[in-house]
Amino acid sequence: MASWGEASQSRLIGKRIARLSGKDKVTGKAKYTYDINRPGMLYARILRSDVAHAAVMDIDLSQAEALPGVKAVIPLTEAGRNLRYQGQEIAAVAAETDDIAKDALRLIFVELEELPFVVTEADAMAENAPQIRDWEGNQSKPGINEQGNVQAAFEEAAVTVEATYHTPVQTHVCLETHGHVTEWTDDQNLTVWASTQAVFGVRNDFARRFEIPANQVRVITEHMGGGFGSKFGPGVEGHTAAQLSRITGLPVKLMLTRRAEHLVAGNRPSMTQHVKAGASSDGRLVAYDMRGYGTGGISSGAGFQAPYVYHVENRKTERFNVATNAGNQRAMRAPGHPQGAFAMDSLMDELAEKLGMNPLEFRRINDSSEVRQAQYTLGAQEIGWHRRNTVPGSGTGVKKRGMGVGSGQWGGGGGRGTQARVTINADGTVEAVTGTQDIGTGIRTAIAIIVAEEFGLAPTDISVKVGDSGPGLPSGGSGGSQTTASVAPVIKTAAMAAKQKLFEHVAPLLKAPVDDLRVGTGTIYVASDRTNTVTWNQAAGLLGQESISEGGNWDQELRQGGVAGTQFAEVEVDTQTGNVQVLKIVAVQDCGLAINRLTTESQINGGVVMGLGQTLLEERIMDPQTGRMLNANLEDYKVPGTYEIPEIKSIVFDTHRKVTGVGEPPCIPTLGAIANAVYNAIGVRIRELPITPDKVLTALAEKKA
Amino acid sequence: MSEKEKEEKKGTNISRRSFLKGVGTGTVAATVAPATILVGDPETAEAQTDEAISKSEIQLNINDQVVQIEVEARTTLLSVLRDGIDTQGNYVDLTGAKLICDKGECGGCTVLVDGKPVYACMMLAMDAQGKQITTVEGIANGDELHPVQDAFIQHDALMCGFCTPGFIVSSVALLNENKKPTLTEIKEGLSGNTCRCGTYPFIFDAVETASQKM
C-alpha cells in the first residue's frame, strides 16, 4: 500500500523548496495568456452596458465596421432583450490594434430604454421595489433548518446576545484579468490560451459551444495571474474571442479591462445576519437563531456558513438570496466561510464578555476539534495572549492595542479525475505530465518534489508539464483547495510504477532481486549490499530505445479531507484618525502533509493578506442613484498594499502524513481575529465590514455619547 | 436605422454622462417615464472620418537595444513593449511588464527610465525617446540573475507571478537608491506595487536578503 512514509525518511517532501517557475517569473520570461502574441493577431474589446437595467431598442454596428483596421464587429445582445446589470455585454469588436478596437467601441450606436433597478439589498427588499427577477420581493424562497429545541434552549441560557453582522460584496481582483487568445487552425480545430483555473473544463466548454470534438480543442495555461475561484469557464468573453477568431480567420486576444473585471467577472456575495444566541453560565453555547441573506447580484448563490465551527445543539437558521442589478457572484476563496467566520467569531466574543469569560476559554469549551484545541495553545503562546486587555478598551494613549482570535475549517482532500504520466528516458531525463494547472499555488513544483523523492533525484531534474490539454491527460479544476490532493496521489503512484519498471531493468545487472533494490541520491543500489550500485544515468541507459512511461491512480490512502485553522491578531487603533493597523497575525494552519513547506507558507501568508483586505479595506460600492459601481478600479477599490502588511507568523501545523490542501482555509480566521482585536483595543464593536476609519470614529463617538 | 435617423441621432449629441446626470433613477424614480439612453460617440465618428491618425517613426533604447517603431501620439511605452511591432515587422515582445490597472495604480508595468522607476502605462512612447529604458528582461546580466531575482526565488517572493516583474524592477530601483533599507523603507519603496496573492511578507524578506548581497 502506498504511503508518504515517515517525515524522517523524506529527503524532499515537507522541506522548503524554491518553486521551479521562479526563474521564468523573476526574469519576465513566463508567458501568461495576456502575453501571448501570435502572428497577425487581432485585439478584441467588448462594449458593455453602463447602466444597471435597460431594454435594448436598437444596435447599429455599421460605423464601427467601417472604421479602417476593424476586422469584425458582432452583437452580443439584440433589440427586444434586457440588460440586467452594469457591464453586461452589448457588442464586440476585433481590430488590428487595441487602440483601433477602443475607437471602434465608440462607433457602436445603441439605443436603450432604461428600466427601474435596484443595486443595494435594502432597495431590493424595500416595499414597492421593482421586481427584477422571478423572486417575489426580489427574495428567493428561504432555506430553513431547525435542530433541537431552540425556544426552550433560550429559556435555559444564562446570557443572550442579539446582533446584526454584515459583510459587503468583495471582488476577486485577479491581476491578470479574465481573457483568452483564440486561434482556429481550421474550422474544426481550435487552440485557446486561457487564463483559467480549469484547463480541461474550459476545453470541454469550448467543444460544446462550437460543436467540435473535445480533443480538437487545445487549451494552454502555462502560467496564470490569479483566479481565486472566478476562472472556471470561458465566459462570454471566451466564446466571443473564439467567435471573432472564427469570423476573421485570425488569432484574437480578448482580455477584460480592469473595470469589466470588477463588474462582470465574479464577486464574493454580501452577507447580513440577524442572529440571537445564548450560552449557559458554565460557558456552553446552547441556542442559536439566525435569519440572514446576501446578494450575489442577478444570480443566486449568496450562501454562507452559520453557525460556524463551534457546535450548538439547538439551532435554527433561515437564509435567502436577494437579487440586485449587479454582476453575478462566483466562487471566491473559501466561498461562504470568511463572512460566516466573521459573524460567528464576533458573536462568540460578545457572548464570552457577557459571561465574563476569556474568549479563548469560551472557544475551548465549545470547539470539538482536537486539532484546533492544540492550535489555540500554540497560537496564544506565539502572540502573547496574556498581554491582551482583560478590560476591552482599557489601554491608555491615542493609539490603543488589542488582541483577538478567530477560527476556520475546510474540506480539501482531493478527488478522482486526474490522469498523469511519468516518463524515464534512456538519457536519464524524467518527465511528469498531467492536465492540472498552476494557478500560483506551486503544483508544478509539488509534482517535481514527489517524483524526485521517489527517484532519488533533485526537483530541478524533473521536467514537469502542466497547463495543457494537448497531451490528453485530464485533471480537475483548481477549486476547493483540491488540486494537490487530487494530483499528488496519481503522480506518486505513477512514479512508483515507473521506478518498479526501472528496477526490473536494473536487477539483472546488479544480480539482485527487484524488491531488494532502492534509490539513493542519483543512484540505485542493492539494500542487502549497499556497495552494489549503479548511477541513475547508467540505469536509465539500459532502456535503449524504450522509455518507461507509467500512469498512476488516485490512491485513497495518500489523501485525507478536513483541515482546521486558528489565527490570533494584534492591532493598534489610532483613536484620533480611526485607522486600524494590524501589527501581527499568528496563523496556525493544518493542511495535512505539506509537500512543499515554503509554498505552503506562501499560501498561508496570502490567505491572511486577503482576509485582512476583506476585514479592513475591500468593498464594492454601488450607487443607488445611478446603479453604477463607484470603485471599479484599483485606486478606489482598496486591496492590501505594503503599508497594510503586518508581521505574519505562518505556522504549518503538521497533523498527519496525508495530502489535504491549503489554498482556501488560511483566509478564513483572519476576519474574526482582527475584528475581535479591534474590539479589545477600543471597547466598541464594529459589526459591519470593512472596518474603515469612519466606522471606528463613529463608533468611538457613540461610545462617548 | 436609416441614414436620416442616424443624422438625427448625431444632431441630438447627448453624451451618456450628461444625459444621465439629468435623470434620477432607481426605486425613487420608478414612477418616472422610461428614459432613452443613447450609447455611442458622434464626435469620435467625426474625428475618425475626418482624417487618418498620424504616426511617427521613433527610436527607443530598450535593454541596450535600439527599437525602431511607428507610434501614434497616444501610444504608451507599455504598449510598445507588449504589443509593439517594429519597423522590421517583429513583435517587440517584452511582455514582462504587465498592464494590470491601466492607470498608474498598481506598479505591474514598472520599468527603469534612466535608472528611475516609472509606470510604463503612464508614459507616452514619444516621451521615452533618448532615454535608457530597462525592463525586467534587462535586469539580469545575461544568464546571471540579479541578487534581487535570486532572493525572490529563494524566499518564494512570488506566487502567480503576474505582479513579480513590477516588484523586481521596483526592488532593484529601491536598492540602487538605498543600499540597506529598513523594513519601513522597503514598504515605502514598494508601496507603488500591488500583489493580490499576498506575497508581501516574503517580498520584504527577499529585498532584505538581496540588500545584504549587493
JSON list of C-alpha atoms in Angstrom, two decimals, chain A residues 265-445:
[
{"chain": "A", "resi": 265, "resn": "ALA", "atom": "CA", "xyz": [-16.01, 38.59, -13.61]},
{"chain": "A", "resi": 266, "resn": "GLY", "atom": "CA", "xyz": [-17.49, 37.45, -10.32]},
{"chain": "A", "resi": 267, "resn": "ASN", "atom": "CA", "xyz": [-17.50, 38.54, -6.72]},
{"chain": "A", "resi": 268, "resn": "ARG", "atom": "CA", "xyz": [-17.94, 37.24, -3.21]},
{"chain": "A", "resi": 269, "resn": "PRO", "atom": "CA", "xyz": [-21.59, 37.85, -2.27]},
{"chain": "A", "resi": 270, "resn": "SER", "atom": "CA", "xyz": [-22.55, 40.05, 0.65]},
{"chain": "A", "resi": 271, "resn": "MET", "atom": "CA", "xyz": [-23.87, 38.70, 3.93]},
{"chain": "A", "resi": 272, "resn": "THR", "atom": "CA", "xyz": [-26.24, 40.11, 6.51]},
{"chain": "A", "resi": 273, "resn": "GLN", "atom": "CA", "xyz": [-27.05, 38.04, 9.59]},
{"chain": "A", "resi": 274, "resn": "HIS", "atom": "CA", "xyz": [-29.57, 38.88, 12.28]},
{"chain": "A", "resi": 275, "resn": "VAL", "atom": "CA", "xyz": [-28.57, 36.48, 14.98]},
{"chain": "A", "resi": 276, "resn": "LYS", "atom": "CA", "xyz": [-29.59, 35.74, 18.52]},
{"chain": "A", "resi": 277, "resn": "ALA", "atom": "CA", "xyz": [-27.57, 33.29, 20.56]},
{"chain": "A", "resi": 278, "resn": "GLY", "atom": "CA", "xyz": [-27.47, 32.11, 24.15]},
{"chain": "A", "resi": 279, "resn": "ALA", "atom": "CA", "xyz": [-24.91, 30.48, 26.41]},
{"chain": "A", "resi": 280, "resn": "SER", "atom": "CA", "xyz": [-25.17, 28.73, 29.76]},
{"chain": "A", "resi": 281, "resn": "SER", "atom": "CA", "xyz": [-23.42, 30.02, 32.84]},
{"chain": "A", "resi": 282, "resn": "ASP", "atom": "CA", "xyz": [-20.77, 27.30, 32.51]},
{"chain": "A", "resi": 283, "resn": "GLY", "atom": "CA", "xyz": [-19.89, 28.60, 29.04]},
{"chain": "A", "resi": 284, "resn": "ARG", "atom": "CA", "xyz": [-21.76, 26.27, 26.73]},
{"chain": "A", "resi": 285, "resn": "LEU", "atom": "CA", "xyz": [-23.27, 27.66, 23.56]},
{"chain": "A", "resi": 286, "resn": "VAL", "atom": "CA", "xyz": [-26.87, 26.41, 23.91]},
{"chain": "A", "resi": 287, "resn": "ALA", "atom": "CA", "xyz": [-29.12, 28.28, 21.49]},
{"chain": "A", "resi": 288, "resn": "TYR", "atom": "CA", "xyz": [-28.72, 29.90, 18.09]},
{"chain": "A", "resi": 289, "resn": "ASP", "atom": "CA", "xyz": [-31.29, 31.59, 15.90]},
{"chain": "A", "resi": 290, "resn": "MET", "atom": "CA", "xyz": [-30.20, 33.25, 12.67]},
{"chain": "A", "resi": 291, "resn": "ARG", "atom": "CA", "xyz": [-32.03, 34.89, 9.81]},
{"chain": "A", "resi": 292, "resn": "GLY", "atom": "CA", "xyz": [-29.79, 36.09, 7.04]},
{"chain": "A", "resi": 293, "resn": "TYR", "atom": "CA", "xyz": [-29.35, 36.90, 3.40]},
{"chain": "A", "resi": 294, "resn": "GLY", "atom": "CA", "xyz": [-26.87, 38.07, 0.86]},
{"chain": "A", "resi": 295, "resn": "THR", "atom": "CA", "xyz": [-26.78, 39.28, -2.69]},
{"chain": "A", "resi": 296, "resn": "GLY", "atom": "CA", "xyz": [-24.99, 37.53, -5.49]},
{"chain": "A", "resi": 297, "resn": "GLY", "atom": "CA", "xyz": [-26.18, 40.15, -7.95]},
{"chain": "A", "resi": 298, "resn": "ILE", "atom": "CA", "xyz": [-28.66, 38.97, -10.54]},
{"chain": "A", "resi": 299, "resn": "SER", "atom": "CA", "xyz": [-27.72, 35.33, -9.81]},
{"chain": "A", "resi": 300, "resn": "SER", "atom": "CA", "xyz": [-28.27, 33.18, -6.76]},
{"chain": "A", "resi": 301, "resn": "GLY", "atom": "CA", "xyz": [-25.54, 31.55, -4.71]},
{"chain": "A", "resi": 302, "resn": "ALA", "atom": "CA", "xyz": [-25.14, 34.03, -1.86]},
{"chain": "A", "resi": 303, "resn": "GLY", "atom": "CA", "xyz": [-24.73, 31.38, 0.81]},
{"chain": "A", "resi": 304, "resn": "PHE", "atom": "CA", "xyz": [-22.64, 31.47, 3.95]},
{"chain": "A", "resi": 305, "resn": "GLN", "atom": "CA", "xyz": [-21.80, 29.27, 6.90]},
{"chain": "A", "resi": 306, "resn": "ALA", "atom": "CA", "xyz": [-23.85, 29.79, 10.08]},
{"chain": "A", "resi": 307, "resn": "PRO", "atom": "CA", "xyz": [-23.35, 28.73, 12.75]},
{"chain": "A", "resi": 308, "resn": "TYR", "atom": "CA", "xyz": [-19.68, 28.17, 12.08]},
{"chain": "A", "resi": 309, "resn": "VAL", "atom": "CA", "xyz": [-17.05, 25.87, 13.59]},
{"chain": "A", "resi": 310, "resn": "TYR", "atom": "CA", "xyz": [-18.48, 25.86, 17.13]},
{"chain": "A", "resi": 311, "resn": "HIS", "atom": "CA", "xyz": [-21.15, 23.37, 18.00]},
{"chain": "A", "resi": 312, "resn": "VAL", "atom": "CA", "xyz": [-24.66, 24.48, 19.01]},
{"chain": "A", "resi": 313, "resn": "GLU", "atom": "CA", "xyz": [-27.14, 21.76, 19.89]},
{"chain": "A", "resi": 314, "resn": "ASN", "atom": "CA", "xyz": [-30.27, 23.86, 19.39]},
{"chain": "A", "resi": 315, "resn": "ARG", "atom": "CA", "xyz": [-30.20, 25.96, 16.29]},
{"chain": "A", "resi": 316, "resn": "LYS", "atom": "CA", "xyz": [-32.47, 27.49, 13.73]},
{"chain": "A", "resi": 317, "resn": "THR", "atom": "CA", "xyz": [-31.30, 29.13, 10.54]},
{"chain": "A", "resi": 318, "resn": "GLU", "atom": "CA", "xyz": [-33.21, 30.82, 7.78]},
{"chain": "A", "resi": 319, "resn": "ARG", "atom": "CA", "xyz": [-31.42, 32.22, 4.75]},
{"chain": "A", "resi": 320, "resn": "PHE", "atom": "CA", "xyz": [-32.25, 33.56, 1.35]},
{"chain": "A", "resi": 321, "resn": "ASN", "atom": "CA", "xyz": [-30.79, 35.37, -1.65]},
{"chain": "A", "resi": 322, "resn": "VAL", "atom": "CA", "xyz": [-31.57, 38.94, -2.60]},
{"chain": "A", "resi": 323, "resn": "ALA", "atom": "CA", "xyz": [-31.48, 39.84, -6.27]},
{"chain": "A", "resi": 324, "resn": "THR", "atom": "CA", "xyz": [-29.86, 43.09, -7.34]},
{"chain": "A", "resi": 325, "resn": "ASN", "atom": "CA", "xyz": [-28.96, 44.55, -10.74]},
{"chain": "A", "resi": 326, "resn": "ALA", "atom": "CA", "xyz": [-25.29, 43.69, -10.45]},
{"chain": "A", "resi": 327, "resn": "GLY", "atom": "CA", "xyz": [-22.87, 41.18, -11.91]},
{"chain": "A", "resi": 328, "resn": "ASN", "atom": "CA", "xyz": [-23.07, 37.52, -10.87]},
{"chain": "A", "resi": 329, "resn": "GLN", "atom": "CA", "xyz": [-21.28, 36.20, -7.85]},
{"chain": "A", "resi": 330, "resn": "ARG", "atom": "CA", "xyz": [-18.77, 33.43, -8.40]},
{"chain": "A", "resi": 331, "resn": "ALA", "atom": "CA", "xyz": [-16.92, 31.15, -6.04]},
{"chain": "A", "resi": 332, "resn": "MET", "atom": "CA", "xyz": [-14.33, 33.17, -4.17]},
{"chain": "A", "resi": 333, "resn": "ARG", "atom": "CA", "xyz": [-11.63, 31.65, -1.99]},
{"chain": "A", "resi": 334, "resn": "ALA", "atom": "CA", "xyz": [-13.48, 29.56, 0.63]},
{"chain": "A", "resi": 335, "resn": "PRO", "atom": "CA", "xyz": [-16.98, 30.55, -0.53]},
{"chain": "A", "resi": 336, "resn": "GLY", "atom": "CA", "xyz": [-19.27, 31.38, 2.39]},
{"chain": "A", "resi": 337, "resn": "HIS", "atom": "CA", "xyz": [-16.64, 30.77, 5.06]},
{"chain": "A", "resi": 338, "resn": "PRO", "atom": "CA", "xyz": [-14.87, 34.08, 5.78]},
{"chain": "A", "resi": 339, "resn": "GLN", "atom": "CA", "xyz": [-18.10, 36.02, 6.13]},
{"chain": "A", "resi": 340, "resn": "GLY", "atom": "CA", "xyz": [-19.62, 33.27, 8.27]},
{"chain": "A", "resi": 341, "resn": "ALA", "atom": "CA", "xyz": [-16.47, 33.21, 10.41]},
{"chain": "A", "resi": 342, "resn": "PHE", "atom": "CA", "xyz": [-16.56, 36.97, 10.92]},
{"chain": "A", "resi": 343, "resn": "ALA", "atom": "CA", "xyz": [-20.12, 36.83, 12.27]},
{"chain": "A", "resi": 344, "resn": "MET", "atom": "CA", "xyz": [-19.57, 33.75, 14.40]},
{"chain": "A", "resi": 345, "resn": "ASP", "atom": "CA", "xyz": [-16.27, 34.81, 15.90]},
{"chain": "A", "resi": 346, "resn": "SER", "atom": "CA", "xyz": [-17.69, 38.25, 16.72]},
{"chain": "A", "resi": 347, "resn": "LEU", "atom": "CA", "xyz": [-20.72, 36.60, 18.32]},
{"chain": "A", "resi": 348, "resn": "MET", "atom": "CA", "xyz": [-18.52, 34.26, 20.35]},
{"chain": "A", "resi": 349, "resn": "ASP", "atom": "CA", "xyz": [-16.62, 37.20, 21.81]},
{"chain": "A", "resi": 350, "resn": "GLU", "atom": "CA", "xyz": [-19.81, 39.07, 22.61]},
{"chain": "A", "resi": 351, "resn": "LEU", "atom": "CA", "xyz": [-21.18, 36.05, 24.48]},
{"chain": "A", "resi": 352, "resn": "ALA", "atom": "CA", "xyz": [-17.90, 35.46, 26.29]},
{"chain": "A", "resi": 353, "resn": "GLU", "atom": "CA", "xyz": [-17.86, 39.03, 27.51]},
{"chain": "A", "resi": 354, "resn": "LYS", "atom": "CA", "xyz": [-21.41, 38.75, 28.86]},
{"chain": "A", "resi": 355, "resn": "LEU", "atom": "CA", "xyz": [-20.36, 35.60, 30.68]},
{"chain": "A", "resi": 356, "resn": "GLY", "atom": "CA", "xyz": [-17.25, 37.32, 32.00]},
{"chain": "A", "resi": 357, "resn": "MET", "atom": "CA", "xyz": [-15.11, 34.63, 30.36]},
{"chain": "A", "resi": 358, "resn": "ASN", "atom": "CA", "xyz": [-11.85, 34.80, 28.46]},
{"chain": "A", "resi": 359, "resn": "PRO", "atom": "CA", "xyz": [-12.96, 34.44, 24.81]},
{"chain": "A", "resi": 360, "resn": "LEU", "atom": "CA", "xyz": [-10.32, 31.77, 24.25]},
{"chain": "A", "resi": 361, "resn": "GLU", "atom": "CA", "xyz": [-11.62, 29.70, 27.14]},
{"chain": "A", "resi": 362, "resn": "PHE", "atom": "CA", "xyz": [-15.16, 30.08, 25.83]},
{"chain": "A", "resi": 363, "resn": "ARG", "atom": "CA", "xyz": [-13.98, 28.72, 22.48]},
{"chain": "A", "resi": 364, "resn": "ARG", "atom": "CA", "xyz": [-12.20, 25.80, 24.08]},
{"chain": "A", "resi": 365, "resn": "ILE", "atom": "CA", "xyz": [-15.44, 24.75, 25.75]},
{"chain": "A", "resi": 366, "resn": "ASN", "atom": "CA", "xyz": [-17.41, 24.85, 22.50]},
{"chain": "A", "resi": 367, "resn": "ASP", "atom": "CA", "xyz": [-14.90, 23.60, 19.96]},
{"chain": "A", "resi": 368, "resn": "SER", "atom": "CA", "xyz": [-14.87, 19.84, 19.41]},
{"chain": "A", "resi": 369, "resn": "SER", "atom": "CA", "xyz": [-11.80, 19.90, 17.14]},
{"chain": "A", "resi": 370, "resn": "GLU", "atom": "CA", "xyz": [-8.77, 18.43, 18.90]},
{"chain": "A", "resi": 371, "resn": "VAL", "atom": "CA", "xyz": [-6.54, 19.97, 16.27]},
{"chain": "A", "resi": 372, "resn": "ARG", "atom": "CA", "xyz": [-7.84, 23.48, 16.94]},
{"chain": "A", "resi": 373, "resn": "GLN", "atom": "CA", "xyz": [-7.56, 22.93, 20.72]},
{"chain": "A", "resi": 374, "resn": "ALA", "atom": "CA", "xyz": [-3.84, 22.37, 20.20]},
{"chain": "A", "resi": 375, "resn": "GLN", "atom": "CA", "xyz": [-3.67, 25.31, 17.82]},
{"chain": "A", "resi": 376, "resn": "TYR", "atom": "CA", "xyz": [-5.27, 27.60, 20.42]},
{"chain": "A", "resi": 377, "resn": "THR", "atom": "CA", "xyz": [-2.48, 26.77, 22.84]},
{"chain": "A", "resi": 378, "resn": "LEU", "atom": "CA", "xyz": [0.28, 27.30, 20.29]},
{"chain": "A", "resi": 379, "resn": "GLY", "atom": "CA", "xyz": [-1.21, 30.47, 18.83]},
{"chain": "A", "resi": 380, "resn": "ALA", "atom": "CA", "xyz": [-1.84, 32.03, 22.24]},
{"chain": "A", "resi": 381, "resn": "GLN", "atom": "CA", "xyz": [1.81, 31.46, 23.16]},
{"chain": "A", "resi": 382, "resn": "GLU", "atom": "CA", "xyz": [3.06, 32.92, 19.89]},
{"chain": "A", "resi": 383, "resn": "ILE", "atom": "CA", "xyz": [1.00, 36.10, 20.10]},
{"chain": "A", "resi": 384, "resn": "GLY", "atom": "CA", "xyz": [1.40, 36.53, 23.87]},
{"chain": "A", "resi": 385, "resn": "TRP", "atom": "CA", "xyz": [-2.31, 36.24, 24.64]},
{"chain": "A", "resi": 386, "resn": "HIS", "atom": "CA", "xyz": [-1.67, 37.07, 28.32]},
{"chain": "A", "resi": 387, "resn": "ARG", "atom": "CA", "xyz": [-0.79, 40.63, 27.20]},
{"chain": "A", "resi": 388, "resn": "ARG", "atom": "CA", "xyz": [-4.30, 41.35, 25.93]},
{"chain": "A", "resi": 389, "resn": "ASN", "atom": "CA", "xyz": [-6.58, 43.85, 27.66]},
{"chain": "A", "resi": 390, "resn": "THR", "atom": "CA", "xyz": [-8.68, 42.00, 30.18]},
{"chain": "A", "resi": 391, "resn": "VAL", "atom": "CA", "xyz": [-10.95, 45.04, 30.05]},
{"chain": "A", "resi": 392, "resn": "PRO", "atom": "CA", "xyz": [-11.52, 45.94, 26.39]},
{"chain": "A", "resi": 393, "resn": "GLY", "atom": "CA", "xyz": [-10.51, 49.50, 25.53]},
{"chain": "A", "resi": 394, "resn": "SER", "atom": "CA", "xyz": [-8.60, 49.95, 28.77]},
{"chain": "A", "resi": 395, "resn": "GLY", "atom": "CA", "xyz": [-5.32, 50.90, 27.13]},
{"chain": "A", "resi": 396, "resn": "THR", "atom": "CA", "xyz": [-4.15, 54.47, 27.53]},
{"chain": "A", "resi": 397, "resn": "GLY", "atom": "CA", "xyz": [-3.00, 56.96, 24.93]},
{"chain": "A", "resi": 398, "resn": "VAL", "atom": "CA", "xyz": [-4.17, 57.86, 21.45]},
{"chain": "A", "resi": 399, "resn": "LYS", "atom": "CA", "xyz": [-3.10, 54.57, 19.89]},
{"chain": "A", "resi": 400, "resn": "LYS", "atom": "CA", "xyz": [-4.69, 51.60, 21.57]},
{"chain": "A", "resi": 401, "resn": "ARG", "atom": "CA", "xyz": [-3.71, 47.99, 21.15]},
{"chain": "A", "resi": 402, "resn": "GLY", "atom": "CA", "xyz": [-5.81, 44.88, 21.34]},
{"chain": "A", "resi": 403, "resn": "MET", "atom": "CA", "xyz": [-5.82, 41.17, 20.53]},
{"chain": "A", "resi": 404, "resn": "GLY", "atom": "CA", "xyz": [-8.35, 38.80, 19.07]},
{"chain": "A", "resi": 405, "resn": "VAL", "atom": "CA", "xyz": [-8.78, 35.23, 17.92]},
{"chain": "A", "resi": 406, "resn": "GLY", "atom": "CA", "xyz": [-10.71, 33.56, 15.11]},
{"chain": "A", "resi": 407, "resn": "SER", "atom": "CA", "xyz": [-11.18, 30.08, 13.71]},
{"chain": "A", "resi": 408, "resn": "GLY", "atom": "CA", "xyz": [-11.84, 28.26, 10.49]},
{"chain": "A", "resi": 409, "resn": "GLN", "atom": "CA", "xyz": [-12.27, 24.88, 8.85]},
{"chain": "A", "resi": 410, "resn": "TRP", "atom": "CA", "xyz": [-12.16, 23.48, 5.35]},
{"chain": "A", "resi": 411, "resn": "GLY", "atom": "CA", "xyz": [-12.56, 20.22, 3.45]},
{"chain": "A", "resi": 412, "resn": "GLY", "atom": "CA", "xyz": [-9.98, 19.65, 0.75]},
{"chain": "A", "resi": 413, "resn": "GLY", "atom": "CA", "xyz": [-8.75, 16.10, 0.34]},
{"chain": "A", "resi": 414, "resn": "GLY", "atom": "CA", "xyz": [-8.94, 15.95, -3.44]},
{"chain": "A", "resi": 415, "resn": "GLY", "atom": "CA", "xyz": [-10.93, 13.76, -5.75]},
{"chain": "A", "resi": 416, "resn": "ARG", "atom": "CA", "xyz": [-10.78, 11.43, -8.72]},
{"chain": "A", "resi": 417, "resn": "GLY", "atom": "CA", "xyz": [-10.41, 12.54, -12.30]},
{"chain": "A", "resi": 418, "resn": "THR", "atom": "CA", "xyz": [-6.69, 13.15, -12.76]},
{"chain": "A", "resi": 419, "resn": "GLN", "atom": "CA", "xyz": [-4.56, 11.18, -15.20]},
{"chain": "A", "resi": 420, "resn": "ALA", "atom": "CA", "xyz": [-0.79, 11.60, -15.27]},
{"chain": "A", "resi": 421, "resn": "ARG", "atom": "CA", "xyz": [2.24, 10.10, -16.93]},
{"chain": "A", "resi": 422, "resn": "VAL", "atom": "CA", "xyz": [5.72, 9.81, -15.51]},
{"chain": "A", "resi": 423, "resn": "THR", "atom": "CA", "xyz": [8.38, 9.01, -18.09]},
{"chain": "A", "resi": 424, "resn": "ILE", "atom": "CA", "xyz": [12.01, 7.94, -17.67]},
{"chain": "A", "resi": 425, "resn": "ASN", "atom": "CA", "xyz": [14.08, 8.32, -20.82]},
{"chain": "A", "resi": 426, "resn": "ALA", "atom": "CA", "xyz": [17.27, 6.44, -21.70]},
{"chain": "A", "resi": 427, "resn": "ASP", "atom": "CA", "xyz": [19.32, 9.60, -21.25]},
{"chain": "A", "resi": 428, "resn": "GLY", "atom": "CA", "xyz": [18.18, 9.77, -17.64]},
{"chain": "A", "resi": 429, "resn": "THR", "atom": "CA", "xyz": [15.78, 12.64, -18.11]},
{"chain": "A", "resi": 430, "resn": "VAL", "atom": "CA", "xyz": [12.44, 12.45, -16.36]},
{"chain": "A", "resi": 431, "resn": "GLU", "atom": "CA", "xyz": [9.16, 13.97, -17.38]},
{"chain": "A", "resi": 432, "resn": "ALA", "atom": "CA", "xyz": [5.91, 14.27, -15.44]},
{"chain": "A", "resi": 433, "resn": "VAL", "atom": "CA", "xyz": [2.81, 15.31, -17.36]},
{"chain": "A", "resi": 434, "resn": "THR", "atom": "CA", "xyz": [-0.74, 15.99, -16.23]},
{"chain": "A", "resi": 435, "resn": "GLY", "atom": "CA", "xyz": [-3.55, 18.34, -17.21]},
{"chain": "A", "resi": 436, "resn": "THR", "atom": "CA", "xyz": [-3.77, 20.30, -14.00]},
{"chain": "A", "resi": 437, "resn": "GLN", "atom": "CA", "xyz": [-2.83, 23.98, -13.92]},
{"chain": "A", "resi": 438, "resn": "ASP", "atom": "CA", "xyz": [-0.52, 26.01, -11.69]},
{"chain": "A", "resi": 439, "resn": "ILE", "atom": "CA", "xyz": [-2.59, 28.99, -10.58]},
{"chain": "A", "resi": 440, "resn": "GLY", "atom": "CA", "xyz": [0.20, 30.26, -8.37]},
{"chain": "A", "resi": 441, "resn": "THR", "atom": "CA", "xyz": [-0.05, 27.65, -5.66]},
{"chain": "A", "resi": 442, "resn": "GLY", "atom": "CA", "xyz": [3.02, 25.77, -6.87]},
{"chain": "A", "resi": 443, "resn": "ILE", "atom": "CA", "xyz": [1.58, 22.43, -8.00]},
{"chain": "A", "resi": 444, "resn": "ARG", "atom": "CA", "xyz": [4.27, 22.25, -10.71]},
{"chain": "A", "resi": 445, "resn": "THR", "atom": "CA", "xyz": [6.95, 22.21, -8.03]}
]
